[in-house]
């Protein structure tokens, strides 16, 4: 907990430090790098259920996650009046997991009961406002005890002459390493351990996305997004147990070494009257593991004024199971692939809640640079009896 | 799928040309088509708890020990 307090203090000090560089340049196109805004998003997530994949589809899924993401956005203009934007982001999660604690079933509380994930990212974007083009690059890194990731990507966007349509193409790759931490009873001699280091396997993900946005009229705009995602390498999690129907010894879950995913999404935002904005999203998803899903999401933003709004939201989600899923003790030992991870089972889920956003022309609580605060609560119910709550807060400084 | 193809056609067809001075509502912060920052951690937990992801500004596999 001390570490968490230190991290939060560090993030706050970073924000204060960032303002040492802020300059007010609303109209002037600055050649110098100036801070545009600083965002801090914090959230607390708690879930509970009884289908832990670590114990083969039974057992506690209790998990908490405390996440903090700090983002600093900067920009400057070059001699050709092109806008160069930079975003530096650092995220840190502290989580505790009852199911991960059961990787070692003999210990009262093992080293796997909690962990910290750190994930920084840097991105840059060059926008030519005359031509309506922008080119972006980004790089990211993520590390936690059993998982490391390096990511990078590029994007290109082009607006139409009347600025009512925009096409964006994006490509990205993640080169990940999964530590092979097997359930305690499956670790043989020479199978790795905390003292000698766990063996690692690669997991690579490549994606390409294309999106088209269109202003339909003065109140309605749409965006269509499609992605093609290819993953290969070690796509299972090694500490997930599978218990077979013949009571043979448990094994670590086994999944194919490649997966191809195609999500297609549509966003539609409509400004109704003078105070209400309806934000909607629909996604259809299909992959070659046999999973397909539908997601429908709607938010109604009621603007009491330019500075205060209330946003109730509801999200419906339904998925089919992958071909390789079966519950506890229902896999046959002759199955080629097997998992009892209920995240890949058939279920429906409902996510609902509300958010409130407060801004102030002279700064929140009289603090001039504190532009906005938003707080949002959501409740998640899954038909497999997994329930979760999440409360998030977004602070924006300009 | 048919609905999506229909909407794709709608996007491609000529829509009302909205002038910059008519975009006071379109340019409202709440009308942004990208995901909102406060939803970032929500999208993250959904990526872990659900088998599908993508097309919403979040990850589509990779970068985390998620599905």
JSON list of N, CA, C and O in Angstrom, two decimals, chain A residues 47 71 89 163-164 176 221 224 227 259 261 266-267 269 274 279 283 285 293 299 303 315 317 319 343 357 374 376 380 382, chain B residues 7-8 11 18 23 25-26 28 30-33 36-37 39-42 48-52 54-55 60 62-64 67:
[
{"chain": "A", "resi": 47, "resn": "UNK", "atom": "N", "xyz": [-14.26, -7.44, -8.70]},
{"chain": "A", "resi": 47, "resn": "UNK", "atom": "CA", "xyz": [-15.14, -8.46, -9.27]},
{"chain": "A", "resi": 47, "resn": "UNK", "atom": "C", "xyz": [-15.20, -9.68, -8.35]},
{"chain": "A", "resi": 47, "resn": "UNK", "atom": "O", "xyz": [-14.30, -9.91, -7.54]},
{"chain": "A", "resi": 71, "resn": "UNK", "atom": "N", "xyz": [-1.45, 11.19, -18.47]},
{"chain": "A", "resi": 71, "resn": "UNK", "atom": "CA", "xyz": [-1.14, 11.53, -19.86]},
{"chain": "A", "resi": 71, "resn": "UNK", "atom": "C", "xyz": [-0.81, 13.02, -19.96]},
{"chain": "A", "resi": 71, "resn": "UNK", "atom": "O", "xyz": [-1.53, 13.85, -19.43]},
{"chain": "A", "resi": 89, "resn": "UNK", "atom": "N", "xyz": [2.41, 8.94, -21.96]},
{"chain": "A", "resi": 89, "resn": "UNK", "atom": "CA", "xyz": [1.43, 8.32, -21.07]},
{"chain": "A", "resi": 89, "resn": "UNK", "atom": "C", "xyz": [2.13, 7.29, -20.19]},
{"chain": "A", "resi": 89, "resn": "UNK", "atom": "O", "xyz": [3.01, 6.57, -20.66]},
{"chain": "A", "resi": 163, "resn": "UNK", "atom": "N", "xyz": [-14.10, 18.77, -45.08]},
{"chain": "A", "resi": 163, "resn": "UNK", "atom": "CA", "xyz": [-13.84, 18.34, -43.69]},
{"chain": "A", "resi": 163, "resn": "UNK", "atom": "C", "xyz": [-15.04, 17.59, -43.07]},
{"chain": "A", "resi": 163, "resn": "UNK", "atom": "O", "xyz": [-15.19, 17.56, -41.85]},
{"chain": "A", "resi": 164, "resn": "UNK", "atom": "N", "xyz": [-15.87, 17.01, -43.91]},
{"chain": "A", "resi": 164, "resn": "UNK", "atom": "CA", "xyz": [-17.02, 16.26, -43.40]},
{"chain": "A", "resi": 164, "resn": "UNK", "atom": "C", "xyz": [-16.77, 14.75, -43.38]},
{"chain": "A", "resi": 164, "resn": "UNK", "atom": "O", "xyz": [-17.59, 13.99, -42.87]},
{"chain": "A", "resi": 176, "resn": "UNK", "atom": "N", "xyz": [5.03, -9.86, -27.61]},
{"chain": "A", "resi": 176, "resn": "UNK", "atom": "CA", "xyz": [4.88, -10.15, -26.18]},
{"chain": "A", "resi": 176, "resn": "UNK", "atom": "C", "xyz": [5.64, -11.40, -25.76]},
{"chain": "A", "resi": 176, "resn": "UNK", "atom": "O", "xyz": [5.93, -12.27, -26.59]},
{"chain": "A", "resi": 221, "resn": "UNK", "atom": "N", "xyz": [-23.30, 12.41, -36.73]},
{"chain": "A", "resi": 221, "resn": "UNK", "atom": "CA", "xyz": [-22.10, 11.91, -37.40]},
{"chain": "A", "resi": 221, "resn": "UNK", "atom": "C", "xyz": [-21.89, 10.44, -37.06]},
{"chain": "A", "resi": 221, "resn": "UNK", "atom": "O", "xyz": [-22.27, 9.97, -35.99]},
{"chain": "A", "resi": 224, "resn": "UNK", "atom": "N", "xyz": [-17.48, 4.21, -39.11]},
{"chain": "A", "resi": 224, "resn": "UNK", "atom": "CA", "xyz": [-17.42, 2.77, -39.33]},
{"chain": "A", "resi": 224, "resn": "UNK", "atom": "C", "xyz": [-15.97, 2.33, -39.16]},
{"chain": "A", "resi": 224, "resn": "UNK", "atom": "O", "xyz": [-15.08, 2.92, -39.77]},
{"chain": "A", "resi": 227, "resn": "UNK", "atom": "N", "xyz": [-11.39, -3.96, -38.27]},
{"chain": "A", "resi": 227, "resn": "UNK", "atom": "CA", "xyz": [-10.02, -4.36, -37.94]},
{"chain": "A", "resi": 227, "resn": "UNK", "atom": "C", "xyz": [-9.79, -5.80, -38.37]},
{"chain": "A", "resi": 227, "resn": "UNK", "atom": "O", "xyz": [-10.73, -6.62, -38.37]},
{"chain": "A", "resi": 259, "resn": "UNK", "atom": "N", "xyz": [-4.64, -17.24, -34.10]},
{"chain": "A", "resi": 259, "resn": "UNK", "atom": "CA", "xyz": [-6.04, -16.78, -33.98]},
{"chain": "A", "resi": 259, "resn": "UNK", "atom": "C", "xyz": [-6.21, -15.59, -34.90]},
{"chain": "A", "resi": 259, "resn": "UNK", "atom": "O", "xyz": [-5.35, -14.70, -34.95]},
{"chain": "A", "resi": 261, "resn": "UNK", "atom": "N", "xyz": [-8.93, -12.56, -35.89]},
{"chain": "A", "resi": 261, "resn": "UNK", "atom": "CA", "xyz": [-10.12, -11.88, -35.37]},
{"chain": "A", "resi": 261, "resn": "UNK", "atom": "C", "xyz": [-10.57, -10.79, -36.33]},
{"chain": "A", "resi": 261, "resn": "UNK", "atom": "O", "xyz": [-9.72, -10.09, -36.92]},
{"chain": "A", "resi": 266, "resn": "UNK", "atom": "N", "xyz": [-19.56, 0.25, -35.41]},
{"chain": "A", "resi": 266, "resn": "UNK", "atom": "CA", "xyz": [-20.21, 1.45, -35.94]},
{"chain": "A", "resi": 266, "resn": "UNK", "atom": "C", "xyz": [-20.56, 2.37, -34.77]},
{"chain": "A", "resi": 266, "resn": "UNK", "atom": "O", "xyz": [-21.19, 1.94, -33.81]},
{"chain": "A", "resi": 267, "resn": "UNK", "atom": "N", "xyz": [-20.12, 3.61, -34.86]},
{"chain": "A", "resi": 267, "resn": "UNK", "atom": "CA", "xyz": [-20.49, 4.62, -33.87]},
{"chain": "A", "resi": 267, "resn": "UNK", "atom": "C", "xyz": [-21.42, 5.62, -34.51]},
{"chain": "A", "resi": 267, "resn": "UNK", "atom": "O", "xyz": [-21.21, 6.00, -35.67]},
{"chain": "A", "resi": 269, "resn": "UNK", "atom": "N", "xyz": [-23.27, 9.32, -33.27]},
{"chain": "A", "resi": 269, "resn": "UNK", "atom": "CA", "xyz": [-23.52, 10.33, -32.24]},
{"chain": "A", "resi": 269, "resn": "UNK", "atom": "C", "xyz": [-24.51, 11.35, -32.77]},
{"chain": "A", "resi": 269, "resn": "UNK", "atom": "O", "xyz": [-24.35, 11.87, -33.88]},
{"chain": "A", "resi": 274, "resn": "UNK", "atom": "N", "xyz": [-31.22, 20.91, -27.57]},
{"chain": "A", "resi": 274, "resn": "UNK", "atom": "CA", "xyz": [-30.10, 21.75, -27.17]},
{"chain": "A", "resi": 274, "resn": "UNK", "atom": "C", "xyz": [-29.30, 21.16, -26.01]},
{"chain": "A", "resi": 274, "resn": "UNK", "atom": "O", "xyz": [-28.25, 21.70, -25.65]},
{"chain": "A", "resi": 279, "resn": "UNK", "atom": "N", "xyz": [-24.92, 8.98, -27.66]},
{"chain": "A", "resi": 279, "resn": "UNK", "atom": "CA", "xyz": [-23.72, 8.34, -28.21]},
{"chain": "A", "resi": 279, "resn": "UNK", "atom": "C", "xyz": [-24.00, 6.83, -28.26]},
{"chain": "A", "resi": 279, "resn": "UNK", "atom": "O", "xyz": [-24.31, 6.22, -27.25]},
{"chain": "A", "resi": 283, "resn": "UNK", "atom": "N", "xyz": [-20.99, -3.35, -32.27]},
{"chain": "A", "resi": 283, "resn": "UNK", "atom": "CA", "xyz": [-19.87, -4.11, -32.83]},
{"chain": "A", "resi": 283, "resn": "UNK", "atom": "C", "xyz": [-20.27, -5.55, -33.07]},
{"chain": "A", "resi": 283, "resn": "UNK", "atom": "O", "xyz": [-20.92, -6.18, -32.22]},
{"chain": "A", "resi": 285, "resn": "UNK", "atom": "N", "xyz": [-18.37, -9.17, -33.94]},
{"chain": "A", "resi": 285, "resn": "UNK", "atom": "CA", "xyz": [-17.02, -9.74, -33.85]},
{"chain": "A", "resi": 285, "resn": "UNK", "atom": "C", "xyz": [-17.08, -11.22, -34.21]},
{"chain": "A", "resi": 285, "resn": "UNK", "atom": "O", "xyz": [-18.01, -11.92, -33.83]},
{"chain": "A", "resi": 293, "resn": "UNK", "atom": "N", "xyz": [-19.62, -12.44, -31.44]},
{"chain": "A", "resi": 293, "resn": "UNK", "atom": "CA", "xyz": [-20.28, -11.64, -30.40]},
{"chain": "A", "resi": 293, "resn": "UNK", "atom": "C", "xyz": [-20.95, -10.41, -30.98]},
{"chain": "A", "resi": 293, "resn": "UNK", "atom": "O", "xyz": [-20.61, -9.95, -32.08]},
{"chain": "A", "resi": 299, "resn": "UNK", "atom": "N", "xyz": [-25.15, 5.76, -24.65]},
{"chain": "A", "resi": 299, "resn": "UNK", "atom": "CA", "xyz": [-24.97, 6.73, -23.58]},
{"chain": "A", "resi": 299, "resn": "UNK", "atom": "C", "xyz": [-25.83, 7.94, -23.91]},
{"chain": "A", "resi": 299, "resn": "UNK", "atom": "O", "xyz": [-25.87, 8.37, -25.06]},
{"chain": "A", "resi": 303, "resn": "UNK", "atom": "N", "xyz": [-26.77, 17.64, -20.98]},
{"chain": "A", "resi": 303, "resn": "UNK", "atom": "CA", "xyz": [-25.93, 18.80, -20.65]},
{"chain": "A", "resi": 303, "resn": "UNK", "atom": "C", "xyz": [-26.79, 19.85, -19.94]},
{"chain": "A", "resi": 303, "resn": "UNK", "atom": "O", "xyz": [-27.60, 20.52, -20.57]},
{"chain": "A", "resi": 315, "resn": "UNK", "atom": "N", "xyz": [-24.76, -0.99, -21.63]},
{"chain": "A", "resi": 315, "resn": "UNK", "atom": "CA", "xyz": [-24.05, -1.79, -22.64]},
{"chain": "A", "resi": 315, "resn": "UNK", "atom": "C", "xyz": [-24.53, -3.23, -22.55]},
{"chain": "A", "resi": 315, "resn": "UNK", "atom": "O", "xyz": [-24.54, -3.82, -21.47]},
{"chain": "A", "resi": 317, "resn": "UNK", "atom": "N", "xyz": [-23.94, -7.14, -24.09]},
{"chain": "A", "resi": 317, "resn": "UNK", "atom": "CA", "xyz": [-22.91, -7.94, -24.78]},
{"chain": "A", "resi": 317, "resn": "UNK", "atom": "C", "xyz": [-23.33, -9.41, -24.76]},
{"chain": "A", "resi": 317, "resn": "UNK", "atom": "O", "xyz": [-23.82, -9.91, -23.75]},
{"chain": "A", "resi": 319, "resn": "UNK", "atom": "N", "xyz": [-21.87, -13.32, -26.31]},
{"chain": "A", "resi": 319, "resn": "UNK", "atom": "CA", "xyz": [-20.88, -14.06, -27.09]},
{"chain": "A", "resi": 319, "resn": "UNK", "atom": "C", "xyz": [-21.17, -15.55, -27.06]},
{"chain": "A", "resi": 319, "resn": "UNK", "atom": "O", "xyz": [-21.80, -16.06, -26.13]},
{"chain": "A", "resi": 343, "resn": "UNK", "atom": "N", "xyz": [-14.16, -16.83, -19.42]},
{"chain": "A", "resi": 343, "resn": "UNK", "atom": "CA", "xyz": [-14.13, -15.61, -20.25]},
{"chain": "A", "resi": 343, "resn": "UNK", "atom": "C", "xyz": [-14.32, -15.98, -21.73]},
{"chain": "A", "resi": 343, "resn": "UNK", "atom": "O", "xyz": [-14.64, -15.12, -22.55]},
{"chain": "A", "resi": 357, "resn": "UNK", "atom": "N", "xyz": [-20.01, 14.99, -15.08]},
{"chain": "A", "resi": 357, "resn": "UNK", "atom": "CA", "xyz": [-18.85, 15.80, -15.48]},
{"chain": "A", "resi": 357, "resn": "UNK", "atom": "C", "xyz": [-19.06, 17.23, -15.00]},
{"chain": "A", "resi": 357, "resn": "UNK", "atom": "O", "xyz": [-20.13, 17.81, -15.20]},
{"chain": "A", "resi": 374, "resn": "UNK", "atom": "N", "xyz": [-14.47, 14.42, -13.88]},
{"chain": "A", "resi": 374, "resn": "UNK", "atom": "CA", "xyz": [-15.56, 13.53, -14.26]},
{"chain": "A", "resi": 374, "resn": "UNK", "atom": "C", "xyz": [-15.47, 12.27, -13.39]},
{"chain": "A", "resi": 374, "resn": "UNK", "atom": "O", "xyz": [-14.39, 11.71, -13.21]},
{"chain": "A", "resi": 376, "resn": "UNK", "atom": "N", "xyz": [-17.41, 8.43, -12.71]},
{"chain": "A", "resi": 376, "resn": "UNK", "atom": "CA", "xyz": [-18.31, 7.50, -13.40]},
{"chain": "A", "resi": 376, "resn": "UNK", "atom": "C", "xyz": [-18.33, 6.18, -12.65]},
{"chain": "A", "resi": 376, "resn": "UNK", "atom": "O", "xyz": [-17.28, 5.67, -12.22]},
{"chain": "A", "resi": 380, "resn": "UNK", "atom": "N", "xyz": [-21.31, -4.35, -13.58]},
{"chain": "A", "resi": 380, "resn": "UNK", "atom": "CA", "xyz": [-21.20, -5.35, -14.65]},
{"chain": "A", "resi": 380, "resn": "UNK", "atom": "C", "xyz": [-21.76, -6.68, -14.14]},
{"chain": "A", "resi": 380, "resn": "UNK", "atom": "O", "xyz": [-21.31, -7.19, -13.12]},
{"chain": "A", "resi": 382, "resn": "UNK", "atom": "N", "xyz": [-22.60, -10.61, -15.41]},
{"chain": "A", "resi": 382, "resn": "UNK", "atom": "CA", "xyz": [-22.40, -11.60, -16.47]},
{"chain": "A", "resi": 382, "resn": "UNK", "atom": "C", "xyz": [-23.27, -12.81, -16.14]},
{"chain": "A", "resi": 382, "resn": "UNK", "atom": "O", "xyz": [-23.41, -13.15, -14.97]},
{"chain": "B", "resi": 7, "resn": "UNK", "atom": "N", "xyz": [-25.08, 0.58, -44.07]},
{"chain": "B", "resi": 7, "resn": "UNK", "atom": "CA", "xyz": [-24.54, 1.79, -43.46]},
{"chain": "B", "resi": 7, "resn": "UNK", "atom": "C", "xyz": [-23.26, 2.25, -44.15]},
{"chain": "B", "resi": 7, "resn": "UNK", "atom": "O", "xyz": [-23.00, 3.44, -44.28]},
{"chain": "B", "resi": 8, "resn": "UNK", "atom": "N", "xyz": [-22.48, 1.26, -44.61]},
{"chain": "B", "resi": 8, "resn": "UNK", "atom": "CA", "xyz": [-21.27, 1.60, -45.37]},
{"chain": "B", "resi": 8, "resn": "UNK", "atom": "C", "xyz": [-21.65, 2.36, -46.64]},
{"chain": "B", "resi": 8, "resn": "UNK", "atom": "O", "xyz": [-21.01, 3.35, -47.01]},
{"chain": "B", "resi": 11, "resn": "UNK", "atom": "N", "xyz": [-22.52, 5.82, -45.79]},
{"chain": "B", "resi": 11, "resn": "UNK", "atom": "CA", "xyz": [-21.33, 6.65, -45.56]},
{"chain": "B", "resi": 11, "resn": "UNK", "atom": "C", "xyz": [-20.73, 7.12, -46.88]},
{"chain": "B", "resi": 11, "resn": "UNK", "atom": "O", "xyz": [-20.27, 8.24, -47.02]},
{"chain": "B", "resi": 18, "resn": "UNK", "atom": "N", "xyz": [-22.01, 19.94, -44.72]},
{"chain": "B", "resi": 18, "resn": "UNK", "atom": "CA", "xyz": [-22.18, 20.84, -43.58]},
{"chain": "B", "resi": 18, "resn": "UNK", "atom": "C", "xyz": [-20.99, 21.79, -43.54]},
{"chain": "B", "resi": 18, "resn": "UNK", "atom": "O", "xyz": [-19.83, 21.38, -43.55]},
{"chain": "B", "resi": 23, "resn": "UNK", "atom": "N", "xyz": [-21.24, 23.80, -37.69]},
{"chain": "B", "resi": 23, "resn": "UNK", "atom": "CA", "xyz": [-20.79, 22.64, -36.92]},
{"chain": "B", "resi": 23, "resn": "UNK", "atom": "C", "xyz": [-20.69, 22.88, -35.41]},
{"chain": "B", "resi": 23, "resn": "UNK", "atom": "O", "xyz": [-19.93, 22.22, -34.72]},
{"chain": "B", "resi": 25, "resn": "UNK", "atom": "N", "xyz": [-22.71, 22.09, -33.10]},
{"chain": "B", "resi": 25, "resn": "UNK", "atom": "CA", "xyz": [-23.12, 20.88, -32.36]},
{"chain": "B", "resi": 25, "resn": "UNK", "atom": "C", "xyz": [-22.17, 19.72, -32.67]},
{"chain": "B", "resi": 25, "resn": "UNK", "atom": "O", "xyz": [-21.79, 18.97, -31.76]},
{"chain": "B", "resi": 26, "resn": "UNK", "atom": "N", "xyz": [-21.81, 19.58, -33.94]},
{"chain": "B", "resi": 26, "resn": "UNK", "atom": "CA", "xyz": [-20.90, 18.49, -34.32]},
{"chain": "B", "resi": 26, "resn": "UNK", "atom": "C", "xyz": [-19.56, 18.62, -33.58]},
{"chain": "B", "resi": 26, "resn": "UNK", "atom": "O", "xyz": [-18.95, 17.61, -33.19]},
{"chain": "B", "resi": 28, "resn": "UNK", "atom": "N", "xyz": [-19.06, 19.84, -30.64]},
{"chain": "B", "resi": 28, "resn": "UNK", "atom": "CA", "xyz": [-19.19, 19.75, -29.19]},
{"chain": "B", "resi": 28, "resn": "UNK", "atom": "C", "xyz": [-18.33, 18.58, -28.68]},
{"chain": "B", "resi": 28, "resn": "UNK", "atom": "O", "xyz": [-18.25, 17.54, -29.33]},
{"chain": "B", "resi": 30, "resn": "UNK", "atom": "N", "xyz": [-18.77, 16.40, -26.47]},
{"chain": "B", "resi": 30, "resn": "UNK", "atom": "CA", "xyz": [-19.49, 15.14, -26.23]},
{"chain": "B", "resi": 30, "resn": "UNK", "atom": "C", "xyz": [-19.79, 14.40, -27.54]},
{"chain": "B", "resi": 30, "resn": "UNK", "atom": "O", "xyz": [-20.21, 13.25, -27.52]},
{"chain": "B", "resi": 31, "resn": "UNK", "atom": "N", "xyz": [-19.63, 15.08, -28.68]},
{"chain": "B", "resi": 31, "resn": "UNK", "atom": "CA", "xyz": [-19.93, 14.46, -29.98]},
{"chain": "B", "resi": 31, "resn": "UNK", "atom": "C", "xyz": [-18.72, 13.75, -30.58]},
{"chain": "B", "resi": 31, "resn": "UNK", "atom": "O", "xyz": [-18.79, 13.19, -31.67]},
{"chain": "B", "resi": 32, "resn": "UNK", "atom": "N", "xyz": [-17.59, 13.78, -29.88]},
{"chain": "B", "resi": 32, "resn": "UNK", "atom": "CA", "xyz": [-16.38, 13.14, -30.42]},
{"chain": "B", "resi": 32, "resn": "UNK", "atom": "C", "xyz": [-16.63, 11.65, -30.67]},
{"chain": "B", "resi": 32, "resn": "UNK", "atom": "O", "xyz": [-17.21, 10.97, -29.82]},
{"chain": "B", "resi": 33, "resn": "UNK", "atom": "N", "xyz": [-16.15, 11.18, -31.80]},
{"chain": "B", "resi": 33, "resn": "UNK", "atom": "CA", "xyz": [-16.40, 9.77, -32.17]},
{"chain": "B", "resi": 33, "resn": "UNK", "atom": "C", "xyz": [-15.42, 8.80, -31.50]},
{"chain": "B", "resi": 33, "resn": "UNK", "atom": "O", "xyz": [-15.64, 7.60, -31.49]},
{"chain": "B", "resi": 36, "resn": "UNK", "atom": "N", "xyz": [-14.07, 7.92, -24.86]},
{"chain": "B", "resi": 36, "resn": "UNK", "atom": "CA", "xyz": [-13.72, 8.94, -23.88]},
{"chain": "B", "resi": 36, "resn": "UNK", "atom": "C", "xyz": [-12.64, 8.40, -22.94]},
{"chain": "B", "resi": 36, "resn": "UNK", "atom": "O", "xyz": [-12.57, 7.20, -22.68]},
{"chain": "B", "resi": 37, "resn": "UNK", "atom": "N", "xyz": [-11.83, 9.31, -22.45]},
{"chain": "B", "resi": 37, "resn": "UNK", "atom": "CA", "xyz": [-10.69, 8.89, -21.62]},
{"chain": "B", "resi": 37, "resn": "UNK", "atom": "C", "xyz": [-11.13, 8.11, -20.38]},
{"chain": "B", "resi": 37, "resn": "UNK", "atom": "O", "xyz": [-10.49, 7.14, -19.98]},
{"chain": "B", "resi": 39, "resn": "UNK", "atom": "N", "xyz": [-13.35, 6.08, -20.07]},
{"chain": "B", "resi": 39, "resn": "UNK", "atom": "CA", "xyz": [-13.76, 4.72, -20.39]},
{"chain": "B", "resi": 39, "resn": "UNK", "atom": "C", "xyz": [-12.58, 3.78, -20.61]},
{"chain": "B", "resi": 39, "resn": "UNK", "atom": "O", "xyz": [-12.77, 2.59, -20.82]},
{"chain": "B", "resi": 40, "resn": "UNK", "atom": "N", "xyz": [-11.38, 4.33, -20.55]},
{"chain": "B", "resi": 40, "resn": "UNK", "atom": "CA", "xyz": [-10.20, 3.54, -20.88]},
{"chain": "B", "resi": 40, "resn": "UNK", "atom": "C", "xyz": [-10.07, 2.30, -19.99]},
{"chain": "B", "resi": 40, "resn": "UNK", "atom": "O", "xyz": [-9.82, 1.20, -20.47]},
{"chain": "B", "resi": 41, "resn": "UNK", "atom": "N", "xyz": [-10.25, 2.50, -18.69]},
{"chain": "B", "resi": 41, "resn": "UNK", "atom": "CA", "xyz": [-10.10, 1.35, -17.79]},
{"chain": "B", "resi": 41, "resn": "UNK", "atom": "C", "xyz": [-11.30, 0.40, -17.88]},
{"chain": "B", "resi": 41, "resn": "UNK", "atom": "O", "xyz": [-11.17, -0.79, -17.64]},
{"chain": "B", "resi": 42, "resn": "UNK", "atom": "N", "xyz": [-12.46, 0.94, -18.27]},
{"chain": "B", "resi": 42, "resn": "UNK", "atom": "CA", "xyz": [-13.64, 0.07, -18.48]},
{"chain": "B", "resi": 42, "resn": "UNK", "atom": "C", "xyz": [-13.39, -0.86, -19.68]},
{"chain": "B", "resi": 42, "resn": "UNK", "atom": "O", "xyz": [-13.65, -2.06, -19.62]},
{"chain": "B", "resi": 48, "resn": "UNK", "atom": "N", "xyz": [-10.35, -8.16, -20.75]},
{"chain": "B", "resi": 48, "resn": "UNK", "atom": "CA", "xyz": [-9.96, -9.33, -19.97]},
{"chain": "B", "resi": 48, "resn": "UNK", "atom": "C", "xyz": [-11.13, -10.29, -19.76]},
{"chain": "B", "resi": 48, "resn": "UNK", "atom": "O", "xyz": [-10.97, -11.49, -19.81]},
{"chain": "B", "resi": 49, "resn": "UNK", "atom": "N", "xyz": [-12.31, -9.74, -19.50]},
{"chain": "B", "resi": 49, "resn": "UNK", "atom": "CA", "xyz": [-13.44, -10.57, -19.07]},
{"chain": "B", "resi": 49, "resn": "UNK", "atom": "C", "xyz": [-14.28, -11.10, -20.23]},
{"chain": "B", "resi": 49, "resn": "UNK", "atom": "O", "xyz": [-15.18, -11.89, -20.02]},
{"chain": "B", "resi": 50, "resn": "UNK", "atom": "N", "xyz": [-14.00, -10.65, -21.45]},
{"chain": "B", "resi": 50, "resn": "UNK", "atom": "CA", "xyz": [-14.80, -11.09, -22.59]},
{"chain": "B", "resi": 50, "resn": "UNK", "atom": "C", "xyz": [-13.87, -11.62, -23.68]},
{"chain": "B", "resi": 50, "resn": "UNK", "atom": "O", "xyz": [-12.72, -11.22, -23.77]},
{"chain": "B", "resi": 51, "resn": "UNK", "atom": "N", "xyz": [-14.41, -12.50, -24.52]},
{"chain": "B", "resi": 51, "resn": "UNK", "atom": "CA", "xyz": [-13.58, -13.15, -25.52]},
{"chain": "B", "resi": 51, "resn": "UNK", "atom": "C", "xyz": [-13.31, -12.30, -26.75]},
{"chain": "B", "resi": 51, "resn": "UNK", "atom": "O", "xyz": [-12.41, -12.60, -27.53]},
{"chain": "B", "resi": 52, "resn": "UNK", "atom": "N", "xyz": [-14.08, -11.25, -26.94]},
{"chain": "B", "resi": 52, "resn": "UNK", "atom": "CA", "xyz": [-13.88, -10.42, -28.13]},
{"chain": "B", "resi": 52, "resn": "UNK", "atom": "C", "xyz": [-13.43, -9.02, -27.74]},
{"chain": "B", "resi": 52, "resn": "UNK", "atom": "O", "xyz": [-13.62, -8.58, -26.61]},
{"chain": "B", "resi": 54, "resn": "UNK", "atom": "N", "xyz": [-11.78, -5.03, -29.73]},
{"chain": "B", "resi": 54, "resn": "UNK", "atom": "CA", "xyz": [-11.43, -4.31, -30.94]},
{"chain": "B", "resi": 54, "resn": "UNK", "atom": "C", "xyz": [-12.52, -3.42, -31.48]},
{"chain": "B", "resi": 54, "resn": "UNK", "atom": "O", "xyz": [-13.67, -3.45, -31.00]},
{"chain": "B", "resi": 55, "resn": "UNK", "atom": "N", "xyz": [-12.16, -2.61, -32.46]},
{"chain": "B", "resi": 55, "resn": "UNK", "atom": "CA", "xyz": [-13.06, -1.67, -33.14]},
{"chain": "B", "resi": 55, "resn": "UNK", "atom": "C", "xyz": [-13.67, -0.65, -32.19]},
{"chain": "B", "resi": 55, "resn": "UNK", "atom": "O", "xyz": [-14.69, -0.05, -32.49]},
{"chain": "B", "resi": 60, "resn": "UNK", "atom": "N", "xyz": [-6.82, -5.09, -29.20]},
{"chain": "B", "resi": 60, "resn": "UNK", "atom": "CA", "xyz": [-7.47, -6.19, -29.91]},
{"chain": "B", "resi": 60, "resn": "UNK", "atom": "C", "xyz": [-6.68, -7.47, -29.72]},
{"chain": "B", "resi": 60, "resn": "UNK", "atom": "O", "xyz": [-6.63, -8.32, -30.58]},
{"chain": "B", "resi": 62, "resn": "UNK", "atom": "N", "xyz": [-2.97, -8.76, -27.47]},
{"chain": "B", "resi": 62, "resn": "UNK", "atom": "CA", "xyz": [-1.60, -8.31, -27.40]},
{"chain": "B", "resi": 62, "resn": "UNK", "atom": "C", "xyz": [-1.51, -7.11, -26.48]},
{"chain": "B", "resi": 62, "resn": "UNK", "atom": "O", "xyz": [-2.47, -6.38, -26.27]},
{"chain": "B", "resi": 63, "resn": "UNK", "atom": "N", "xyz": [-0.31, -6.94, -25.90]},
{"chain": "B", "resi": 63, "resn": "UNK", "atom": "CA", "xyz": [-0.11, -5.80, -25.01]},
{"chain": "B", "resi": 63, "resn": "UNK", "atom": "C", "xyz": [-0.52, -6.07, -23.58]},
{"chain": "B", "resi": 63, "resn": "UNK", "atom": "O", "xyz": [-0.24, -5.29, -22.69]},
{"chain": "B", "resi": 64, "resn": "UNK", "atom": "N", "xyz": [-1.23, -7.18, -23.36]},
{"chain": "B", "resi": 64, "resn": "UNK", "atom": "CA", "xyz": [-1.63, -7.54, -22.00]},
{"chain": "B", "resi": 64, "resn": "UNK", "atom": "C", "xyz": [-1.94, -9.04, -22.00]},
{"chain": "B", "resi": 64, "resn": "UNK", "atom": "O", "xyz": [-2.16, -9.62, -23.05]},
{"chain": "B", "resi": 67, "resn": "UNK", "atom": "N", "xyz": [-7.57, -11.78, -23.35]},
{"chain": "B", "resi": 67, "resn": "UNK", "atom": "CA", "xyz": [-8.01, -12.68, -24.41]},
{"chain": "B", "resi": 67, "resn": "UNK", "atom": "C", "xyz": [-7.74, -12.08, -25.78]},
{"chain": "B", "resi": 67, "resn": "UNK", "atom": "O", "xyz": [-8.44, -12.08, -26.64]}
]
